[in-house]
Amino acid sequence: GCCAPRSRARAAMSYRELRNFTEIMRCLGYPHLVSMQSFRTPNFELVADVLAWLVARYDSSIDVDDSIETEADRVHFLKGVAQAMLLKGRIKLNLKHLYSANGYAVKELLKIATVLHQAHRNAAGADAGAAADVDDLGAGDNIGAHRFADVKATRALAADIARYGARLHEGLAAHPANKEASARALSRSLEIGDVQRRLRAQAEAMGLEVEGVDKALANAARDEAALRAKADKRKADLDRHHKRLASLQAVRPAYMDDYEKVEAQLREQYDVYLRSWRNLRFLESELDALALQEKEAMEDHDRELKAMQQRLREEELRVLRGQAAVDEAAMDAL
């Protein structure tokens, strides 16, 4: 399975075609090396570079975006080149083969390279013949260069001729099918009554359309009037509500005096509550501080008692073991 693409590439690309392609590219002056091993494996960068160089060599006015970083960019590049070559030189390229970048791509590249190589050979032959004929006049090189410069214009004219010829061929191919209908239309005599009847029918149809448009306009006018009436009504309601709100704001309720008195008493009670709460918090903090001091004093007293007990125990141990002598003077004094 993994060897199938290579085998297909070898089948599509013969040794003779690859050799011809490398020789043609060398003859045309391609700046990079194209060897016999260049297309053994897919190499899209090389195919894109060769294709862009061939298109520029064919017609320098062709502008194609040569960005090939992503798959979409590659497809866009190939489509642009194919369209340009089809319009400029009537050369049809297979995009799938070019995208494969293997032996199939070489066959497509040969289509352009062969045309350029043939033009190069013709120009070179014309230059040589002209130089031999007018060697005594010294004008051979100028004639050859002029002929080579006219290749581009000649190919453009040939493309236009082919395009217009295709259009003419299509028109002539459709002529037999339309010949009978056109002859029948030309041979038929027009009656005034028939023409008038058709004109009246068209006029009636147009009158019906105009009547429908007039009805639609009348309906639109009625709808507009109804919407304006609704908008005016809503505006009047809004003005009335604003006035009602202003009158209510201007009137002082009967219970407002009692409300303000109760509100003042509530504010005083709230102030008393705040002072009481602050005092309570202060007293609680002082009580916590006193409790902490008492706790620390008790801990200090316990530590002193434990230290004294430790010292008395050590002294008793020294007396019992005979490690300390009793002071006789101290005993007499006691």
Short mmCIF file of C-alpha atoms in Angstrom, two decimals:
data_model
loop_
_atom_site.label_atom_id
_atom_site.label_comp_id
_atom_site.label_asym_id
_atom_site.label_seq_id
_atom_site.Cartn_x
_atom_site.Cartn_y
_atom_site.Cartn_z
CA GLY A 1 0.00 0.00 0.00
CA CYS A 2 2.77 2.47 0.94
CA CYS A 3 4.65 1.76 -2.29
CA ALA A 4 1.61 2.38 -4.55
CA PRO A 5 2.14 6.18 -4.94
CA ARG A 6 5.79 5.71 -6.00
CA SER A 7 4.88 3.02 -8.50
CA ARG A 8 2.13 5.17 -10.00
CA ALA A 9 4.57 8.10 -10.21
CA ARG A 10 7.11 5.97 -12.08
CA ALA A 11 4.35 4.74 -14.42
CA ALA A 12 3.23 8.31 -15.14
CA MET A 13 6.75 9.67 -15.65
CA SER A 14 8.92 7.96 -18.23
CA TYR A 15 12.68 8.30 -18.31
CA ARG A 16 12.49 10.02 -21.68
CA GLU A 17 10.03 12.65 -20.47
CA LEU A 18 12.09 13.43 -17.39
CA ARG A 19 15.27 13.68 -19.47
CA ASN A 20 13.55 15.97 -21.99
CA PHE A 21 12.20 18.13 -19.20
CA THR A 22 15.59 18.56 -17.52
CA GLU A 23 17.24 19.39 -20.86
CA ILE A 24 14.53 21.88 -21.79
CA MET A 25 14.78 23.64 -18.42
CA ARG A 26 18.56 23.81 -18.76
CA CYS A 27 18.19 25.21 -22.28
CA LEU A 28 15.67 27.81 -21.19
CA GLY A 29 18.04 28.99 -18.46
CA TYR A 30 16.26 27.86 -15.31
CA PRO A 31 18.50 29.14 -12.45
CA HIS A 32 18.21 26.04 -10.21
CA LEU A 33 19.32 22.49 -10.77
CA VAL A 34 16.67 20.00 -11.92
CA SER A 35 18.07 16.47 -11.80
CA MET A 36 16.69 13.07 -12.73
CA GLN A 37 15.95 12.40 -9.04
CA SER A 38 14.01 15.62 -8.35
CA PHE A 39 10.57 14.10 -8.84
CA ARG A 40 11.06 10.61 -7.45
CA THR A 41 9.15 11.79 -4.36
CA PRO A 42 6.51 14.56 -4.25
CA ASN A 43 8.19 17.98 -4.13
CA PHE A 44 5.57 20.71 -4.34
CA GLU A 45 8.00 23.54 -3.58
CA LEU A 46 10.06 22.65 -6.66
CA VAL A 47 6.96 22.26 -8.83
CA ALA A 48 5.62 25.64 -7.67
CA ASP A 49 8.97 27.35 -8.30
CA VAL A 50 9.31 25.84 -11.79
CA LEU A 51 5.70 26.67 -12.62
CA ALA A 52 6.03 30.29 -11.48
CA TRP A 53 9.27 30.67 -13.46
CA LEU A 54 7.73 29.20 -16.62
CA VAL A 55 4.67 31.46 -16.36
CA ALA A 56 6.84 34.53 -15.86
CA ARG A 57 9.01 33.47 -18.83
CA TYR A 58 5.90 32.94 -20.96
CA ASP A 59 4.33 36.31 -20.12
CA SER A 60 5.83 38.66 -17.55
CA SER A 61 2.54 40.56 -17.24
CA ILE A 62 0.82 37.56 -15.60
CA ASP A 63 0.48 38.26 -11.88
CA VAL A 64 -0.10 35.15 -9.76
CA ASP A 65 0.02 34.91 -5.96
CA ASP A 66 2.88 32.47 -5.28
CA SER A 67 2.13 31.86 -1.59
CA ILE A 68 2.08 28.10 -0.87
CA GLU A 69 2.23 27.90 2.93
CA THR A 70 -1.20 26.29 3.39
CA GLU A 71 -3.30 23.88 1.34
CA ALA A 72 -5.72 26.67 0.40
CA ASP A 73 -2.81 28.85 -0.77
CA ARG A 74 -1.51 26.01 -2.98
CA VAL A 75 -4.91 25.44 -4.57
CA HIS A 76 -5.31 29.18 -5.16
CA PHE A 77 -1.85 29.37 -6.75
CA LEU A 78 -2.52 26.44 -9.09
CA LYS A 79 -5.94 27.78 -10.09
CA GLY A 80 -4.47 31.19 -10.91
CA VAL A 81 -1.71 29.69 -13.05
CA ALA A 82 -4.15 27.36 -14.86
CA GLN A 83 -6.57 30.19 -15.66
CA ALA A 84 -3.77 32.47 -16.86
CA MET A 85 -2.27 29.83 -19.13
CA LEU A 86 -5.69 28.88 -20.51
CA LEU A 87 -6.47 32.49 -21.39
CA LYS A 88 -3.03 33.52 -22.60
CA GLY A 89 -1.81 30.41 -24.40
CA ARG A 90 -4.77 28.03 -24.68
CA ILE A 91 -2.77 25.57 -22.59
CA LYS A 92 -4.98 23.41 -20.37
CA LEU A 93 -3.34 22.18 -17.17
CA ASN A 94 -4.53 19.38 -14.87
CA LEU A 95 -4.59 20.77 -11.33
CA LYS A 96 -4.69 17.33 -9.69
CA HIS A 97 -1.54 16.25 -11.47
CA LEU A 98 0.23 19.49 -10.57
CA TYR A 99 -0.80 19.19 -6.94
CA SER A 100 0.56 15.65 -6.77
CA ALA A 101 4.05 17.14 -7.42
CA ASN A 102 5.42 13.90 -8.92
CA GLY A 103 5.68 12.40 -12.39
CA TYR A 104 2.18 13.52 -13.29
CA ALA A 105 3.24 17.10 -12.57
CA VAL A 106 6.23 16.75 -14.94
CA LYS A 107 3.83 15.98 -17.79
CA GLU A 108 1.88 19.17 -17.06
CA LEU A 109 5.05 21.26 -16.77
CA LEU A 110 6.24 19.88 -20.11
CA LYS A 111 3.21 21.46 -21.80
CA ILE A 112 4.47 24.97 -20.98
CA ALA A 113 8.17 24.17 -21.20
CA THR A 114 7.77 22.61 -24.68
CA VAL A 115 5.99 25.70 -26.00
CA LEU A 116 8.69 27.99 -24.64
CA HIS A 117 11.45 25.74 -25.94
CA GLN A 118 9.88 25.61 -29.40
CA ALA A 119 9.55 29.38 -29.47
CA HIS A 120 13.14 29.69 -28.35
CA ARG A 121 14.31 27.35 -31.11
CA ASN A 122 12.23 29.14 -33.74
CA ALA A 123 13.59 32.48 -32.64
CA ALA A 124 17.14 31.17 -32.64
CA GLY A 125 16.66 29.66 -36.12
CA ALA A 126 15.13 32.86 -37.43
CA ASP A 127 18.02 34.84 -35.97
CA ALA A 128 20.56 32.52 -37.63
CA GLY A 129 18.83 32.66 -41.05
CA ALA A 130 18.43 36.41 -40.91
CA ALA A 131 22.05 36.83 -39.89
CA ALA A 132 23.18 34.67 -42.85
CA ASP A 133 21.01 36.55 -45.33
CA VAL A 134 21.84 40.07 -44.26
CA ASP A 135 25.30 39.53 -42.85
CA ASP A 136 26.74 42.09 -45.25
CA LEU A 137 24.25 44.68 -44.00
CA GLY A 138 24.89 43.92 -40.28
CA ALA A 139 21.19 43.80 -39.44
CA GLY A 140 20.65 40.09 -38.64
CA ASP A 141 20.64 40.39 -34.86
CA ASN A 142 18.12 43.22 -34.87
CA ILE A 143 15.69 41.27 -37.06
CA GLY A 144 15.94 38.15 -34.85
CA ALA A 145 15.40 40.14 -31.67
CA HIS A 146 12.40 41.87 -33.23
CA ARG A 147 10.89 38.54 -34.23
CA PHE A 148 11.42 37.08 -30.78
CA ALA A 149 9.83 40.15 -29.20
CA ASP A 150 6.75 39.67 -31.38
CA VAL A 151 6.17 36.11 -30.13
CA LYS A 152 4.14 37.34 -27.15
CA ALA A 153 1.90 39.57 -29.29
CA THR A 154 1.48 36.79 -31.85
CA ARG A 155 0.40 34.32 -29.21
CA ALA A 156 -2.09 36.83 -27.78
CA LEU A 157 -3.59 37.37 -31.23
CA ALA A 158 -3.72 33.61 -31.78
CA ALA A 159 -5.58 33.18 -28.48
CA ASP A 160 -8.12 35.87 -29.50
CA ILE A 161 -8.59 34.25 -32.90
CA ALA A 162 -9.19 30.87 -31.26
CA ARG A 163 -11.67 32.34 -28.81
CA TYR A 164 -13.68 34.19 -31.44
CA GLY A 165 -13.54 31.16 -33.70
CA ALA A 166 -15.02 29.01 -30.94
CA ARG A 167 -17.86 31.50 -30.49
CA LEU A 168 -18.51 31.56 -34.24
CA HIS A 169 -18.51 27.76 -34.33
CA GLU A 170 -21.06 27.60 -31.52
CA GLY A 171 -23.26 30.11 -33.27
CA LEU A 172 -23.09 28.23 -36.57
CA ALA A 173 -23.80 24.94 -34.81
CA ALA A 174 -26.98 26.40 -33.31
CA HIS A 175 -28.11 27.89 -36.64
CA PRO A 176 -29.71 24.70 -38.09
CA ALA A 177 -31.86 24.25 -35.00
CA ASN A 178 -33.07 27.87 -35.15
CA LYS A 179 -33.25 28.16 -38.93
CA GLU A 180 -36.73 26.69 -39.24
CA ALA A 181 -38.17 28.84 -36.45
CA SER A 182 -36.61 32.01 -37.85
CA ALA A 183 -37.88 31.22 -41.38
CA ARG A 184 -41.36 30.54 -40.02
CA ALA A 185 -41.36 33.81 -38.13
CA LEU A 186 -40.21 35.76 -41.18
CA SER A 187 -42.66 34.12 -43.56
CA ARG A 188 -45.67 34.63 -41.32
CA SER A 189 -47.75 37.68 -42.25
CA LEU A 190 -48.82 39.88 -39.38
CA GLU A 191 -52.53 40.75 -39.16
CA ILE A 192 -53.50 44.11 -37.74
CA GLY A 193 -56.37 42.61 -35.76
CA ASP A 194 -54.15 40.03 -34.14
CA VAL A 195 -51.58 42.66 -33.22
CA GLN A 196 -54.28 44.93 -31.79
CA ARG A 197 -55.76 42.05 -29.80
CA ARG A 198 -52.38 41.20 -28.30
CA LEU A 199 -51.70 44.85 -27.52
CA ARG A 200 -55.08 45.13 -25.77
CA ALA A 201 -54.31 41.99 -23.75
CA GLN A 202 -50.93 43.39 -22.74
CA ALA A 203 -52.57 46.73 -21.87
CA GLU A 204 -55.20 44.97 -19.71
CA ALA A 205 -52.51 42.95 -17.94
CA MET A 206 -50.54 46.13 -17.33
CA GLY A 207 -53.70 47.87 -16.10
CA LEU A 208 -54.29 45.02 -13.63
CA GLU A 209 -50.73 45.35 -12.40
CA VAL A 210 -51.11 49.11 -12.01
CA GLU A 211 -54.39 48.59 -10.14
CA GLY A 212 -52.68 46.12 -7.82
CA VAL A 213 -49.89 48.61 -7.17
CA ASP A 214 -52.44 51.36 -6.48
CA LYS A 215 -54.26 49.12 -4.01
CA ALA A 216 -50.99 48.28 -2.28
CA LEU A 217 -50.18 51.99 -2.05
CA ALA A 218 -53.66 52.74 -0.66
CA ASN A 219 -53.28 49.97 1.93
CA ALA A 220 -49.86 51.31 2.86
CA ALA A 221 -51.36 54.80 3.28
CA ARG A 222 -54.13 53.42 5.51
CA ASP A 223 -51.61 51.48 7.58
CA GLU A 224 -49.49 54.60 7.92
CA ALA A 225 -52.50 56.64 9.06
CA ALA A 226 -53.45 53.96 11.60
CA LEU A 227 -49.91 53.85 12.96
CA ARG A 228 -49.81 57.63 13.22
CA ALA A 229 -53.13 57.60 15.12
CA LYS A 230 -51.78 54.96 17.54
CA ALA A 231 -48.57 56.95 18.02
CA ASP A 232 -50.55 60.14 18.72
CA LYS A 233 -52.76 58.28 21.21
CA ARG A 234 -49.76 56.83 23.03
CA LYS A 235 -48.15 60.27 23.14
CA ALA A 236 -51.33 61.78 24.61
CA ASP A 237 -51.44 59.00 27.24
CA LEU A 238 -47.81 59.66 28.13
CA ASP A 239 -48.45 63.40 28.54
CA ARG A 240 -51.47 62.68 30.74
CA HIS A 241 -49.45 60.33 32.95
CA HIS A 242 -46.68 62.93 33.31
CA LYS A 243 -49.22 65.51 34.42
CA ARG A 244 -50.76 63.05 36.90
CA LEU A 245 -47.32 62.31 38.34
CA ALA A 246 -46.56 66.02 38.71
CA SER A 247 -49.88 66.65 40.52
CA LEU A 248 -49.28 63.72 42.88
CA GLN A 249 -45.80 64.97 43.68
CA ALA A 250 -47.19 68.45 44.42
CA VAL A 251 -49.89 67.21 46.90
CA ARG A 252 -48.72 66.57 50.53
CA PRO A 253 -50.38 63.49 52.10
CA ALA A 254 -52.40 63.90 55.35
CA TYR A 255 -50.23 61.44 57.27
CA MET A 256 -46.95 63.11 56.28
CA ASP A 257 -46.57 65.01 59.61
CA ASP A 258 -46.94 61.85 61.70
CA TYR A 259 -44.57 60.05 59.36
CA GLU A 260 -41.86 62.70 59.77
CA LYS A 261 -42.31 62.72 63.57
CA VAL A 262 -41.99 58.94 63.80
CA GLU A 263 -39.01 59.06 61.46
CA ALA A 264 -37.24 61.58 63.78
CA GLN A 265 -37.92 59.37 66.83
CA LEU A 266 -36.62 56.35 64.94
CA ARG A 267 -33.45 58.22 64.05
CA GLU A 268 -32.89 59.13 67.75
CA GLN A 269 -33.46 55.53 68.82
CA TYR A 270 -31.03 54.39 66.22
CA ASP A 271 -28.39 56.78 67.55
CA VAL A 272 -28.94 55.42 71.07
CA TYR A 273 -28.61 51.90 69.74
CA LEU A 274 -25.32 52.74 68.02
CA ARG A 275 -23.86 54.29 71.19
CA SER A 276 -24.94 51.30 73.28
CA TRP A 277 -23.49 48.88 70.78
CA ARG A 278 -20.15 50.73 70.70
CA ASN A 279 -19.98 50.82 74.53
CA LEU A 280 -20.78 47.12 74.71
CA ARG A 281 -18.05 46.29 72.25
CA PHE A 282 -15.55 48.43 74.21
CA LEU A 283 -16.44 46.75 77.52
CA GLU A 284 -16.19 43.32 75.94
CA SER A 285 -12.74 44.14 74.61
CA GLU A 286 -11.62 45.42 78.06
CA LEU A 287 -12.98 42.29 79.70
CA ASP A 288 -11.09 40.13 77.22
CA ALA A 289 -7.89 42.07 77.98
CA LEU A 290 -8.28 41.61 81.77
CA ALA A 291 -8.96 37.91 81.34
CA LEU A 292 -5.85 37.61 79.19
CA GLN A 293 -3.74 39.40 81.83
CA GLU A 294 -5.06 37.14 84.60
CA LYS A 295 -4.35 34.10 82.50
CA GLU A 296 -0.80 35.23 81.84
CA ALA A 297 -0.26 35.96 85.59
CA MET A 298 -1.52 32.51 86.53
CA GLU A 299 0.77 30.92 83.96
CA ASP A 300 3.75 32.90 85.33
CA HIS A 301 2.88 31.82 88.92
CA ASP A 302 2.61 28.18 87.85
CA ARG A 303 5.98 28.36 86.12
CA GLU A 304 7.61 29.85 89.28
CA LEU A 305 6.10 27.11 91.49
CA LYS A 306 7.30 24.42 89.16
CA ALA A 307 10.81 25.92 89.12
CA MET A 308 10.90 26.10 92.95
CA GLN A 309 9.73 22.52 93.25
CA GLN A 310 12.43 21.47 90.82
CA ARG A 311 15.15 23.23 92.82
CA LEU A 312 13.97 21.69 96.16
CA ARG A 313 13.92 18.26 94.59
CA GLU A 314 17.43 18.64 93.29
CA GLU A 315 18.71 19.82 96.72
CA GLU A 316 17.10 16.84 98.44
CA LEU A 317 18.75 14.53 95.96
CA ARG A 318 22.18 16.06 96.59
CA VAL A 319 21.77 15.71 100.41
CA LEU A 320 20.67 12.12 100.15
CA ARG A 321 23.57 11.14 97.90
CA GLY A 322 26.19 12.91 100.09
CA GLN A 323 27.19 15.19 97.33
CA ALA A 324 26.78 18.34 99.54
CA ALA A 325 27.98 19.06 103.16
CA VAL A 326 25.75 20.62 105.73
CA ASP A 327 26.91 24.03 106.87
CA GLU A 328 27.42 23.73 110.69
CA ALA A 329 27.35 27.42 111.16
CA ALA A 330 24.05 27.55 109.37
CA MET A 331 22.70 24.74 111.58
CA ASP A 332 23.80 26.53 114.80
CA ALA A 333 22.18 29.64 113.59
CA LEU A 334 18.92 27.75 113.06
#
